[in-house]
PDB file of N, CA and C in Angstrom:
ATOM      1  N   MET A  11     -24.061  -4.213   4.140  1.00 77.00           N
ATOM      2  CA  MET A  11     -23.571  -3.416   5.246  1.00 77.00           C
ATOM      3  C   MET A  11     -23.971  -1.956   4.995  1.00 77.00           C
ATOM      4  N   THR A  12     -24.535  -1.348   5.990  1.00 90.00           N
ATOM      5  CA  THR A  12     -24.939   0.047   5.854  1.00 90.00           C
ATOM      6  C   THR A  12     -23.698   0.951   5.879  1.00 90.00           C
ATOM      7  N   GLU A  13     -23.895   2.171   5.403  1.00 85.00           N
ATOM      8  CA  GLU A  13     -22.796   3.137   5.401  1.00 85.00           C
ATOM      9  C   GLU A  13     -22.275   3.380   6.812  1.00 85.00           C
ATOM     10  N   THR A  14     -23.189   3.499   7.759  1.00 85.00           N
ATOM     11  CA  THR A  14     -22.790   3.724   9.152  1.00 85.00           C
ATOM     12  C   THR A  14     -21.980   2.553   9.677  1.00 85.00           C
ATOM     13  N   ASN A  15     -22.414   1.335   9.389  1.00 91.00           N
ATOM     14  CA  ASN A  15     -21.665   0.154   9.832  1.00 91.00           C
ATOM     15  C   ASN A  15     -20.293   0.089   9.187  1.00 91.00           C
ATOM     16  N   ARG A  16     -20.234   0.431   7.886  1.00 93.00           N
ATOM     17  CA  ARG A  16     -18.943   0.430   7.188  1.00 93.00           C
ATOM     18  C   ARG A  16     -18.023   1.469   7.813  1.00 93.00           C
ATOM     19  N   ASP A  17     -18.562   2.650   8.093  1.00 93.00           N
ATOM     20  CA  ASP A  17     -17.752   3.697   8.729  1.00 93.00           C
ATOM     21  C   ASP A  17     -17.212   3.226  10.072  1.00 93.00           C
ATOM     22  N   GLN A  18     -18.061   2.630  10.878  1.00 94.00           N
ATOM     23  CA  GLN A  18     -17.624   2.168  12.198  1.00 94.00           C
ATOM     24  C   GLN A  18     -16.552   1.080  12.076  1.00 94.00           C
ATOM     25  N   THR A  19     -16.694   0.201  11.104  1.00 95.00           N
ATOM     26  CA  THR A  19     -15.693  -0.844  10.876  1.00 95.00           C
ATOM     27  C   THR A  19     -14.364  -0.229  10.460  1.00 95.00           C
ATOM     28  N   CYS A  20     -14.416   0.720   9.531  1.00 95.00           N
ATOM     29  CA  CYS A  20     -13.193   1.379   9.062  1.00 95.00           C
ATOM     30  C   CYS A  20     -12.525   2.171  10.180  1.00 95.00           C
ATOM     31  N   ILE A  21     -13.319   2.874  10.965  1.00 95.00           N
ATOM     32  CA  ILE A  21     -12.775   3.664  12.066  1.00 95.00           C
ATOM     33  C   ILE A  21     -12.101   2.757  13.092  1.00 95.00           C
ATOM     34  N   ALA A  22     -12.770   1.674  13.455  1.00 96.00           N
ATOM     35  CA  ALA A  22     -12.179   0.727  14.404  1.00 96.00           C
ATOM     36  C   ALA A  22     -10.875   0.157  13.854  1.00 96.00           C
ATOM     37  N   HIS A  23     -10.863  -0.138  12.571  1.00 97.00           N
ATOM     38  CA  HIS A  23      -9.655  -0.674  11.939  1.00 97.00           C
ATOM     39  C   HIS A  23      -8.532   0.352  11.947  1.00 97.00           C
ATOM     40  N   MET A  24      -8.847   1.605  11.660  1.00 97.00           N
ATOM     41  CA  MET A  24      -7.829   2.654  11.653  1.00 97.00           C
ATOM     42  C   MET A  24      -7.247   2.863  13.052  1.00 97.00           C
ATOM     43  N   ILE A  25      -8.107   2.844  14.059  1.00 97.00           N
ATOM     44  CA  ILE A  25      -7.624   2.972  15.440  1.00 97.00           C
ATOM     45  C   ILE A  25      -6.709   1.799  15.778  1.00 97.00           C
ATOM     46  N   GLU A  26      -7.096   0.602  15.392  1.00 98.00           N
ATOM     47  CA  GLU A  26      -6.256  -0.575  15.623  1.00 98.00           C
ATOM     48  C   GLU A  26      -4.903  -0.421  14.926  1.00 98.00           C
ATOM     49  N   CYS A  27      -4.899   0.102  13.718  1.00 98.00           N
ATOM     50  CA  CYS A  27      -3.643   0.315  12.989  1.00 98.00           C
ATOM     51  C   CYS A  27      -2.739   1.285  13.740  1.00 98.00           C
ATOM     52  N   ILE A  28      -3.308   2.373  14.223  1.00 98.00           N
ATOM     53  CA  ILE A  28      -2.511   3.350  14.970  1.00 98.00           C
ATOM     54  C   ILE A  28      -1.944   2.709  16.236  1.00 98.00           C
ATOM     55  N   GLN A  29      -2.751   1.918  16.909  1.00 98.00           N
ATOM     56  CA  GLN A  29      -2.268   1.239  18.121  1.00 98.00           C
ATOM     57  C   GLN A  29      -1.139   0.268  17.800  1.00 98.00           C
ATOM     58  N   ARG A  30      -1.235  -0.421  16.673  1.00 98.00           N
ATOM     59  CA  ARG A  30      -0.150  -1.319  16.267  1.00 98.00           C
ATOM     60  C   ARG A  30       1.137  -0.534  16.044  1.00 98.00           C
ATOM     61  N   ILE A  31       1.016   0.578  15.335  1.00 98.00           N
ATOM     62  CA  ILE A  31       2.195   1.402  15.072  1.00 98.00           C
ATOM     63  C   ILE A  31       2.788   1.903  16.377  1.00 98.00           C
ATOM     64  N   GLU A  32       1.946   2.349  17.287  1.00 98.00           N
ATOM     65  CA  GLU A  32       2.438   2.791  18.601  1.00 98.00           C
ATOM     66  C   GLU A  32       3.231   1.680  19.277  1.00 98.00           C
ATOM     67  N   ASN A  33       2.750   0.462  19.180  1.00 98.00           N
ATOM     68  CA  ASN A  33       3.460  -0.680  19.775  1.00 98.00           C
ATOM     69  C   ASN A  33       4.767  -0.967  19.046  1.00 98.00           C
ATOM     70  N   TYR A  34       4.756  -0.863  17.718  1.00 98.00           N
ATOM     71  CA  TYR A  34       5.957  -1.155  16.929  1.00 98.00           C
ATOM     72  C   TYR A  34       7.091  -0.183  17.240  1.00 98.00           C
ATOM     73  N   VAL A  35       6.758   1.064  17.550  1.00 98.00           N
ATOM     74  CA  VAL A  35       7.793   2.089  17.735  1.00 98.00           C
ATOM     75  C   VAL A  35       8.024   2.434  19.208  1.00 98.00           C
ATOM     76  N   ILE A  36       7.537   1.606  20.078  1.00 98.00           N
ATOM     77  CA  ILE A  36       7.633   1.893  21.513  1.00 98.00           C
ATOM     78  C   ILE A  36       9.084   2.046  21.972  1.00 98.00           C
ATOM     79  N   ALA A  37      10.019   1.402  21.279  1.00 97.00           N
ATOM     80  CA  ALA A  37      11.434   1.492  21.668  1.00 97.00           C
ATOM     81  C   ALA A  37      12.066   2.820  21.250  1.00 97.00           C
ATOM     82  N   GLY A  38      11.357   3.620  20.463  1.00 97.00           N
ATOM     83  CA  GLY A  38      11.856   4.945  20.127  1.00 97.00           C
ATOM     84  C   GLY A  38      12.354   5.111  18.705  1.00 97.00           C
ATOM     85  N   LYS A  39      12.752   6.330  18.443  1.00 98.00           N
ATOM     86  CA  LYS A  39      13.158   6.738  17.092  1.00 98.00           C
ATOM     87  C   LYS A  39      14.360   5.959  16.579  1.00 98.00           C
ATOM     88  N   GLU A  40      15.398   5.827  17.388  1.00 98.00           N
ATOM     89  CA  GLU A  40      16.612   5.150  16.921  1.00 98.00           C
ATOM     90  C   GLU A  40      16.333   3.708  16.531  1.00 98.00           C
ATOM     91  N   SER A  41      15.523   3.049  17.326  1.00 98.00           N
ATOM     92  CA  SER A  41      15.154   1.673  17.001  1.00 98.00           C
ATOM     93  C   SER A  41      14.399   1.614  15.680  1.00 98.00           C
ATOM     94  N   PHE A  42      13.470   2.559  15.502  1.00 98.00           N
ATOM     95  CA  PHE A  42      12.718   2.616  14.238  1.00 98.00           C
ATOM     96  C   PHE A  42      13.660   2.862  13.059  1.00 98.00           C
ATOM     97  N   LEU A  43      14.543   3.848  13.190  1.00 97.00           N
ATOM     98  CA  LEU A  43      15.418   4.211  12.079  1.00 97.00           C
ATOM     99  C   LEU A  43      16.449   3.139  11.748  1.00 97.00           C
ATOM    100  N   ASN A  44      16.761   2.286  12.713  1.00 97.00           N
ATOM    101  CA  ASN A  44      17.817   1.289  12.507  1.00 97.00           C
ATOM    102  C   ASN A  44      17.317  -0.137  12.331  1.00 97.00           C
ATOM    103  N   THR A  45      16.001  -0.329  12.302  1.00 97.00           N
ATOM    104  CA  THR A  45      15.466  -1.692  12.224  1.00 97.00           C
ATOM    105  C   THR A  45      14.518  -1.811  11.034  1.00 97.00           C
ATOM    106  N   GLU A  46      14.991  -2.472   9.995  1.00 94.00           N
ATOM    107  CA  GLU A  46      14.181  -2.607   8.781  1.00 94.00           C
ATOM    108  C   GLU A  46      12.863  -3.320   9.035  1.00 94.00           C
ATOM    109  N   LEU A  47      12.867  -4.294   9.894  1.00 97.00           N
ATOM    110  CA  LEU A  47      11.644  -5.033  10.191  1.00 97.00           C
ATOM    111  C   LEU A  47      10.569  -4.095  10.753  1.00 97.00           C
ATOM    112  N   ILE A  48      10.964  -3.224  11.667  1.00 97.00           N
ATOM    113  CA  ILE A  48      10.011  -2.260  12.233  1.00 97.00           C
ATOM    114  C   ILE A  48       9.566  -1.284  11.157  1.00 97.00           C
ATOM    115  N   GLN A  49      10.491  -0.794  10.348  1.00 95.00           N
ATOM    116  CA  GLN A  49      10.145   0.125   9.265  1.00 95.00           C
ATOM    117  C   GLN A  49       9.132  -0.513   8.318  1.00 95.00           C
ATOM    118  N   ASP A  50       9.413  -1.747   7.916  1.00 93.00           N
ATOM    119  CA  ASP A  50       8.509  -2.441   6.996  1.00 93.00           C
ATOM    120  C   ASP A  50       7.123  -2.622   7.604  1.00 93.00           C
ATOM    121  N   ALA A  51       7.080  -2.995   8.876  1.00 97.00           N
ATOM    122  CA  ALA A  51       5.789  -3.190   9.546  1.00 97.00           C
ATOM    123  C   ALA A  51       5.020  -1.875   9.618  1.00 97.00           C
ATOM    124  N   VAL A  52       5.695  -0.810  10.010  1.00 97.00           N
ATOM    125  CA  VAL A  52       5.035   0.488  10.134  1.00 97.00           C
ATOM    126  C   VAL A  52       4.519   0.961   8.781  1.00 97.00           C
ATOM    127  N   LEU A  53       5.344   0.855   7.749  1.00 94.00           N
ATOM    128  CA  LEU A  53       4.927   1.310   6.419  1.00 94.00           C
ATOM    129  C   LEU A  53       3.712   0.529   5.921  1.00 94.00           C
ATOM    130  N   ARG A  54       3.713  -0.756   6.143  1.00 94.00           N
ATOM    131  CA  ARG A  54       2.580  -1.580   5.700  1.00 94.00           C
ATOM    132  C   ARG A  54       1.308  -1.201   6.454  1.00 94.00           C
ATOM    133  N   VAL A  55       1.404  -1.011   7.751  1.00 97.00           N
ATOM    134  CA  VAL A  55       0.218  -0.675   8.537  1.00 97.00           C
ATOM    135  C   VAL A  55      -0.264   0.731   8.192  1.00 97.00           C
ATOM    136  N   LEU A  56       0.653   1.663   7.939  1.00 96.00           N
ATOM    137  CA  LEU A  56       0.238   2.996   7.488  1.00 96.00           C
ATOM    138  C   LEU A  56      -0.527   2.916   6.168  1.00 96.00           C
ATOM    139  N   GLN A  57      -0.045   2.093   5.274  1.00 93.00           N
ATOM    140  CA  GLN A  57      -0.701   1.908   3.977  1.00 93.00           C
ATOM    141  C   GLN A  57      -2.115   1.356   4.162  1.00 93.00           C
ATOM    142  N   VAL A  58      -2.243   0.329   4.960  1.00 94.00           N
ATOM    143  CA  VAL A  58      -3.542  -0.297   5.197  1.00 94.00           C
ATOM    144  C   VAL A  58      -4.492   0.684   5.880  1.00 94.00           C
ATOM    145  N   MET A  59      -3.966   1.439   6.848  1.00 95.00           N
ATOM    146  CA  MET A  59      -4.790   2.424   7.538  1.00 95.00           C
ATOM    147  C   MET A  59      -5.302   3.488   6.567  1.00 95.00           C
ATOM    148  N   ALA A  60      -4.414   3.959   5.700  1.00 94.00           N
ATOM    149  CA  ALA A  60      -4.812   4.977   4.726  1.00 94.00           C
ATOM    150  C   ALA A  60      -5.848   4.429   3.750  1.00 94.00           C
ATOM    151  N   GLU A  61      -5.734   3.165   3.394  1.00 93.00           N
ATOM    152  CA  GLU A  61      -6.730   2.551   2.524  1.00 93.00           C
ATOM    153  C   GLU A  61      -8.093   2.518   3.206  1.00 93.00           C
ATOM    154  N   SER A  62      -8.110   2.246   4.492  1.00 94.00           N
ATOM    155  CA  SER A  62      -9.370   2.256   5.237  1.00 94.00           C
ATOM    156  C   SER A  62      -9.971   3.656   5.257  1.00 94.00           C
ATOM    157  N   SER A  63      -9.125   4.670   5.343  1.00 94.00           N
ATOM    158  CA  SER A  63      -9.639   6.048   5.361  1.00 94.00           C
ATOM    159  C   SER A  63     -10.356   6.388   4.064  1.00 94.00           C
ATOM    160  N   GLN A  64      -9.932   5.790   2.973  1.00 92.00           N
ATOM    161  CA  GLN A  64     -10.564   6.050   1.685  1.00 92.00           C
ATOM    162  C   GLN A  64     -11.964   5.456   1.603  1.00 92.00           C
ATOM    163  N   ARG A  65     -12.276   4.533   2.471  1.00 93.00           N
ATOM    164  CA  ARG A  65     -13.591   3.882   2.472  1.00 93.00           C
ATOM    165  C   ARG A  65     -14.603   4.586   3.376  1.00 93.00           C
ATOM    166  N   LEU A  66     -14.137   5.588   4.133  1.00 92.00           N
ATOM    167  CA  LEU A  66     -15.051   6.335   4.994  1.00 92.00           C
ATOM    168  C   LEU A  66     -15.996   7.191   4.156  1.00 92.00           C
ATOM    169  N   SER A  67     -17.211   7.321   4.629  1.00 92.00           N
ATOM    170  CA  SER A  67     -18.192   8.158   3.938  1.00 92.00           C
ATOM    171  C   SER A  67     -17.834   9.634   4.089  1.00 92.00           C
ATOM    172  N   ALA A  68     -18.394  10.446   3.211  1.00 93.00           N
ATOM    173  CA  ALA A  68     -18.206  11.896   3.295  1.00 93.00           C
ATOM    174  C   ALA A  68     -18.759  12.422   4.616  1.00 93.00           C
ATOM    175  N   GLN A  69     -19.824  11.829   5.090  1.00 92.00           N
ATOM    176  CA  GLN A  69     -20.418  12.255   6.359  1.00 92.00           C
ATOM    177  C   GLN A  69     -19.456  12.008   7.521  1.00 92.00           C
ATOM    178  N   ALA A  70     -18.837  10.838   7.555  1.00 90.00           N
ATOM    179  CA  ALA A  70     -17.881  10.529   8.627  1.00 90.00           C
ATOM    180  C   ALA A  70     -16.694  11.480   8.568  1.00 90.00           C
ATOM    181  N   LYS A  71     -16.174  11.702   7.373  1.00 91.00           N
ATOM    182  CA  LYS A  71     -15.045  12.621   7.218  1.00 91.00           C
ATOM    183  C   LYS A  71     -15.453  14.040   7.589  1.00 91.00           C
ATOM    184  N   GLY A  72     -16.664  14.414   7.236  1.00 91.00           N
ATOM    185  CA  GLY A  72     -17.155  15.755   7.537  1.00 91.00           C
ATOM    186  C   GLY A  72     -17.317  16.032   9.015  1.00 91.00           C
ATOM    187  N   SER A  73     -17.449  14.974   9.805  1.00 90.00           N
ATOM    188  CA  SER A  73     -17.604  15.168  11.241  1.00 90.00           C
ATOM    189  C   SER A  73     -16.282  15.557  11.909  1.00 90.00           C
ATOM    190  N   CYS A  74     -15.184  15.418  11.179  1.00 87.00           N
ATOM    191  CA  CYS A  74     -13.864  15.841  11.677  1.00 87.00           C
ATOM    192  C   CYS A  74     -13.124  16.596  10.577  1.00 87.00           C
ATOM    193  N   PRO A  75     -13.566  17.815  10.296  1.00 90.00           N
ATOM    194  CA  PRO A  75     -12.936  18.571   9.207  1.00 90.00           C
ATOM    195  C   PRO A  75     -11.497  18.988   9.506  1.00 90.00           C
ATOM    196  N   GLU A  76     -11.077  18.873  10.761  1.00 89.00           N
ATOM    197  CA  GLU A  76      -9.703  19.231  11.109  1.00 89.00           C
ATOM    198  C   GLU A  76      -8.687  18.223  10.560  1.00 89.00           C
ATOM    199  N   ILE A  77      -9.163  17.061  10.144  1.00 91.00           N
ATOM    200  CA  ILE A  77      -8.292  16.034   9.567  1.00 91.00           C
ATOM    201  C   ILE A  77      -8.236  16.225   8.052  1.00 91.00           C
ATOM    202  N   ASP A  78      -7.034  16.244   7.520  1.00 92.00           N
ATOM    203  CA  ASP A  78      -6.838  16.397   6.076  1.00 92.00           C
ATOM    204  C   ASP A  78      -6.923  15.015   5.420  1.00 92.00           C
ATOM    205  N   TRP A  79      -8.150  14.589   5.181  1.00 92.00           N
ATOM    206  CA  TRP A  79      -8.406  13.255   4.639  1.00 92.00           C
ATOM    207  C   TRP A  79      -7.761  13.064   3.277  1.00 92.00           C
ATOM    208  N   ARG A  80      -7.739  14.102   2.484  1.00 91.00           N
ATOM    209  CA  ARG A  80      -7.143  14.014   1.153  1.00 91.00           C
ATOM    210  C   ARG A  80      -5.639  13.722   1.257  1.00 91.00           C
ATOM    211  N   SER A  81      -4.988  14.341   2.227  1.00 91.00           N
ATOM    212  CA  SER A  81      -3.549  14.092   2.412  1.00 91.00           C
ATOM    213  C   SER A  81      -3.281  12.667   2.855  1.00 91.00           C
ATOM    214  N   ILE A  82      -4.174  12.109   3.652  1.00 92.00           N
ATOM    215  CA  ILE A  82      -4.015  10.711   4.070  1.00 92.00           C
ATOM    216  C   ILE A  82      -4.064   9.806   2.847  1.00 92.00           C
ATOM    217  N   SER A  83      -4.998  10.086   1.956  1.00 85.00           N
ATOM    218  CA  SER A  83      -5.109   9.306   0.724  1.00 85.00           C
ATOM    219  C   SER A  83      -3.860   9.478  -0.141  1.00 85.00           C
ATOM    220  N   GLY A  84      -3.379  10.708  -0.247  1.00 85.00           N
ATOM    221  CA  GLY A  84      -2.172  10.964  -1.023  1.00 85.00           C
ATOM    222  C   GLY A  84      -0.954  10.287  -0.422  1.00 85.00           C
ATOM    223  N   PHE A  85      -0.897  10.274   0.895  1.00 85.00           N
ATOM    224  CA  PHE A  85       0.201   9.610   1.598  1.00 85.00           C
ATOM    225  C   PHE A  85       0.207   8.122   1.289  1.00 85.00           C
ATOM    226  N   ARG A  86      -0.968   7.527   1.245  1.00 84.00           N
ATOM    227  CA  ARG A  86      -1.081   6.110   0.893  1.00 84.00           C
ATOM    228  C   ARG A  86      -0.509   5.864  -0.492  1.00 84.00           C
ATOM    229  N   ASN A  87      -0.819   6.751  -1.427  1.00 81.00           N
ATOM    230  CA  ASN A  87      -0.318   6.584  -2.794  1.00 81.00           C
ATOM    231  C   ASN A  87       1.206   6.664  -2.840  1.00 81.00           C
ATOM    232  N   ILE A  88       1.786   7.537  -2.043  1.00 82.00           N
ATOM    233  CA  ILE A  88       3.247   7.625  -1.974  1.00 82.00           C
ATOM    234  C   ILE A  88       3.822   6.330  -1.419  1.00 82.00           C
ATOM    235  N   LEU A  89       3.219   5.828  -0.349  1.00 82.00           N
ATOM    236  CA  LEU A  89       3.713   4.585   0.252  1.00 82.00           C
ATOM    237  C   LEU A  89       3.646   3.421  -0.719  1.00 82.00           C
ATOM    238  N   VAL A  90       2.578   3.369  -1.496  1.00 80.00           N
ATOM    239  CA  VAL A  90       2.372   2.240  -2.401  1.00 80.00           C
ATOM    240  C   VAL A  90       3.218   2.362  -3.664  1.00 80.00           C
ATOM    241  N   HIS A  91       3.305   3.572  -4.218  1.00 77.00           N
ATOM    242  CA  HIS A  91       3.894   3.727  -5.543  1.00 77.00           C
ATOM    243  C   HIS A  91       5.307   4.287  -5.558  1.00 77.00           C
ATOM    244  N   ASP A  92       5.780   4.827  -4.459  1.00 67.00           N
ATOM    245  CA  ASP A  92       7.088   5.480  -4.470  1.00 67.00           C
ATOM    246  C   ASP A  92       8.136   4.724  -3.681  1.00 67.00           C
ATOM    247  N   TYR A  93       7.885   3.464  -3.384  1.00 58.00           N
ATOM    248  CA  TYR A  93       8.827   2.713  -2.577  1.00 58.00           C
ATOM    249  C   TYR A  93      10.172   2.556  -3.254  1.00 58.00           C
ATOM    250  N   LEU A  94      10.215   2.516  -4.587  1.00 60.00           N
ATOM    251  CA  LEU A  94      11.493   2.393  -5.283  1.00 60.00           C
ATOM    252  C   LEU A  94      12.280   3.693  -5.244  1.00 60.00           C
ATOM    253  N   GLY A  95      11.570   4.810  -5.089  1.00 64.00           N
ATOM    254  CA  GLY A  95      12.234   6.106  -4.991  1.00 64.00           C
ATOM    255  C   GLY A  95      12.844   6.332  -3.633  1.00 64.00           C
ATOM    256  N   GLY A  96      12.565   5.454  -2.731  1.00 77.00           N
ATOM    257  CA  GLY A  96      13.109   5.580  -1.379  1.00 77.00           C
ATOM    258  C   GLY A  96      12.148   6.305  -0.469  1.00 77.00           C
ATOM    259  N   ILE A  97      11.869   5.699   0.633  1.00 85.00           N
ATOM    260  CA  ILE A  97      10.996   6.295   1.643  1.00 85.00           C
ATOM    261  C   ILE A  97      11.882   7.021   2.654  1.00 85.00           C
ATOM    262  N   ASP A  98      11.529   8.233   2.972  1.00 89.00           N
ATOM    263  CA  ASP A  98      12.262   9.022   3.957  1.00 89.00           C
ATOM    264  C   ASP A  98      11.761   8.626   5.349  1.00 89.00           C
ATOM    265  N   HIS A  99      12.552   7.837   6.052  1.00 92.00           N
ATOM    266  CA  HIS A  99      12.116   7.334   7.351  1.00 92.00           C
ATOM    267  C   HIS A  99      12.056   8.424   8.417  1.00 92.00           C
ATOM    268  N   GLU A 100      12.823   9.467   8.268  1.00 94.00           N
ATOM    269  CA  GLU A 100      12.699  10.620   9.174  1.00 94.00           C
ATOM    270  C   GLU A 100      11.314  11.246   9.014  1.00 94.00           C
ATOM    271  N   LEU A 101      10.855  11.357   7.780  1.00 92.00           N
ATOM    272  CA  LEU A 101       9.522  11.903   7.515  1.00 92.00           C
ATOM    273  C   LEU A 101       8.443  10.975   8.069  1.00 92.00           C
ATOM    274  N   ILE A 102       8.634   9.689   7.909  1.00 94.00           N
ATOM    275  CA  ILE A 102       7.674   8.727   8.459  1.00 94.00           C
ATOM    276  C   ILE A 102       7.615   8.871   9.978  1.00 94.00           C
ATOM    277  N   TRP A 103       8.773   9.057  10.615  1.00 97.00           N
ATOM    278  CA  TRP A 103       8.799   9.241  12.062  1.00 97.00           C
ATOM    279  C   TRP A 103       8.004  10.487  12.448  1.00 97.00           C
ATOM    280  N   GLN A 104       8.156  11.561  11.687  1.00 96.00           N
ATOM    281  CA  GLN A 104       7.394  12.784  11.962  1.00 96.00           C
ATOM    282  C   GLN A 104       5.896  12.520  11.846  1.00 96.00           C
ATOM    283  N   VAL A 105       5.500  11.759  10.838  1.00 94.00           N
ATOM    284  CA  VAL A 105       4.087  11.403  10.677  1.00 94.00           C
ATOM    285  C   VAL A 105       3.607  10.635  11.902  1.00 94.00           C
ATOM    286  N   ILE A 106       4.390   9.672  12.338  1.00 97.00           N
ATOM    287  CA  ILE A 106       4.020   8.864  13.504  1.00 97.00           C
ATOM    288  C   ILE A 106       3.813   9.742  14.734  1.00 97.00           C
ATOM    289  N   LYS A 107       4.721  10.659  14.956  1.00 97.00           N
ATOM    290  CA  LYS A 107       4.696  11.459  16.177  1.00 97.00           C
ATOM    291  C   LYS A 107       3.788  12.684  16.096  1.00 97.00           C
ATOM    292  N   GLN A 108       3.627  13.266  14.916  1.00 95.00           N
ATOM    293  CA  GLN A 108       2.875  14.513  14.801  1.00 95.00           C
ATOM    294  C   GLN A 108       1.467  14.341  14.224  1.00 95.00           C
ATOM    295  N   GLU A 109       1.305  13.392  13.339  1.00 94.00           N
ATOM    296  CA  GLU A 109       0.023  13.255  12.638  1.00 94.00           C
ATOM    297  C   GLU A 109      -0.885  12.173  13.229  1.00 94.00           C
ATOM    298  N   LEU A 110      -0.301  11.084  13.684  1.00 96.00           N
ATOM    299  CA  LEU A 110      -1.132   9.988  14.182  1.00 96.00           C
ATOM    300  C   LEU A 110      -1.869  10.320  15.478  1.00 96.00           C
ATOM    301  N   PRO A 111      -1.253  11.002  16.446  1.00 96.00           N
ATOM    302  CA  PRO A 111      -2.010  11.301  17.672  1.00 96.00           C
ATOM    303  C   PRO A 111      -3.299  12.107  17.435  1.00 96.00           C
ATOM    304  N   PRO A 112      -3.272  13.208  16.648  1.00 95.00           N
ATOM    305  CA  PRO A 112      -4.539  13.908  16.425  1.00 95.00           C
ATOM    306  C   PRO A 112      -5.521  13.098  15.580  1.00 95.00           C
ATOM    307  N   LEU A 113      -5.007  12.281  14.677  1.00 95.00           N
ATOM    308  CA  LEU A 113      -5.894  11.422  13.893  1.00 95.00           C
ATOM    309  C   LEU A 113      -6.583  10.419  14.807  1.00 95.00           C
ATOM    310  N   LYS A 114      -5.835   9.836  15.723  1.00 96.00           N
ATOM    311  CA  LYS A 114      -6.415   8.871  16.661  1.00 96.00           C
ATOM    312  C   LYS A 114      -7.514   9.535  17.497  1.00 96.00           C
ATOM    313  N   LEU A 115      -7.259  10.738  17.992  1.00 94.00           N
ATOM    314  CA  LEU A 115      -8.266  11.458  18.768  1.00 94.00           C
ATOM    315  C   LEU A 115      -9.519  11.729  17.938  1.00 94.00           C
ATOM    316  N   ALA A 116      -9.331  12.131  16.693  1.00 92.00           N
ATOM    317  CA  ALA A 116     -10.475  12.398  15.814  1.00 92.00           C
ATOM    318  C   ALA A 116     -11.271  11.113  15.563  1.00 92.00           C
ATOM    319  N   LEU A 117     -10.579  10.023  15.343  1.00 94.00           N
ATOM    320  CA  LEU A 117     -11.257   8.753  15.099  1.00 94.00           C
ATOM    321  C   LEU A 117     -12.043   8.301  16.335  1.00 94.00           C
ATOM    322  N   LEU A 118     -11.440   8.481  17.490  1.00 94.00           N
ATOM    323  CA  LEU A 118     -12.140   8.135  18.723  1.00 94.00           C
ATOM    324  C   LEU A 118     -13.386   9.008  18.896  1.00 94.00           C
ATOM    325  N   LYS A 119     -13.290  10.266  18.511  1.00 88.00           N
ATOM    326  CA  LYS A 119     -14.437  11.185  18.563  1.00 88.00           C
ATOM    327  C   LYS A 119     -15.556  10.707  17.627  1.00 88.00           C
ATOM    328  N   ILE A 120     -15.183  10.345  16.400  1.00 87.00           N
ATOM    329  CA  ILE A 120     -16.176   9.841  15.442  1.00 87.00           C
ATOM    330  C   ILE A 120     -16.793   8.553  15.972  1.00 87.00           C
ATOM    331  N   GLN A 121     -15.965   7.693  16.529  1.00 88.00           N
ATOM    332  CA  GLN A 121     -16.434   6.390  17.017  1.00 88.00           C
ATOM    333  C   GLN A 121     -17.482   6.552  18.110  1.00 88.00           C
ATOM    334  N   LYS A 122     -17.321   7.554  18.957  1.00 85.00           N
ATOM    335  CA  LYS A 122     -18.284   7.781  20.045  1.00 85.00           C
ATOM    336  C   LYS A 122     -19.643   8.225  19.536  1.00 85.00           C
ATOM    337  N   ASN A 123     -19.652   8.940  18.418  1.00 73.00           N
ATOM    338  CA  ASN A 123     -20.911   9.500  17.883  1.00 73.00           C
ATOM    339  C   ASN A 123     -21.684   8.510  17.065  1.00 73.00           C
TER     340      ASN A 123
END
């Protein structure tokens, strides 16, 4: 698989992950905060999405410098390794509402090019 093909596969996967999360939280914040099943699903999909971001080439990441790719990778590490320390679901909600929309737009921009 060429680097370009791998990038396109990862980007498509990341967009799909964001769309899944959007569907999981469609009932709103209270539903997310009070439903462990939704929390677990969102956390798992965020983890998988962040793992896909780590597979993007430097060129793909460079085409959207407004995205803090390093923070996405660090966020994945927190999700994977800090689960026993407790995940702050309010913070996860902020990520869903504040960080995912611009990331989705950036990914769609990369996908078009």
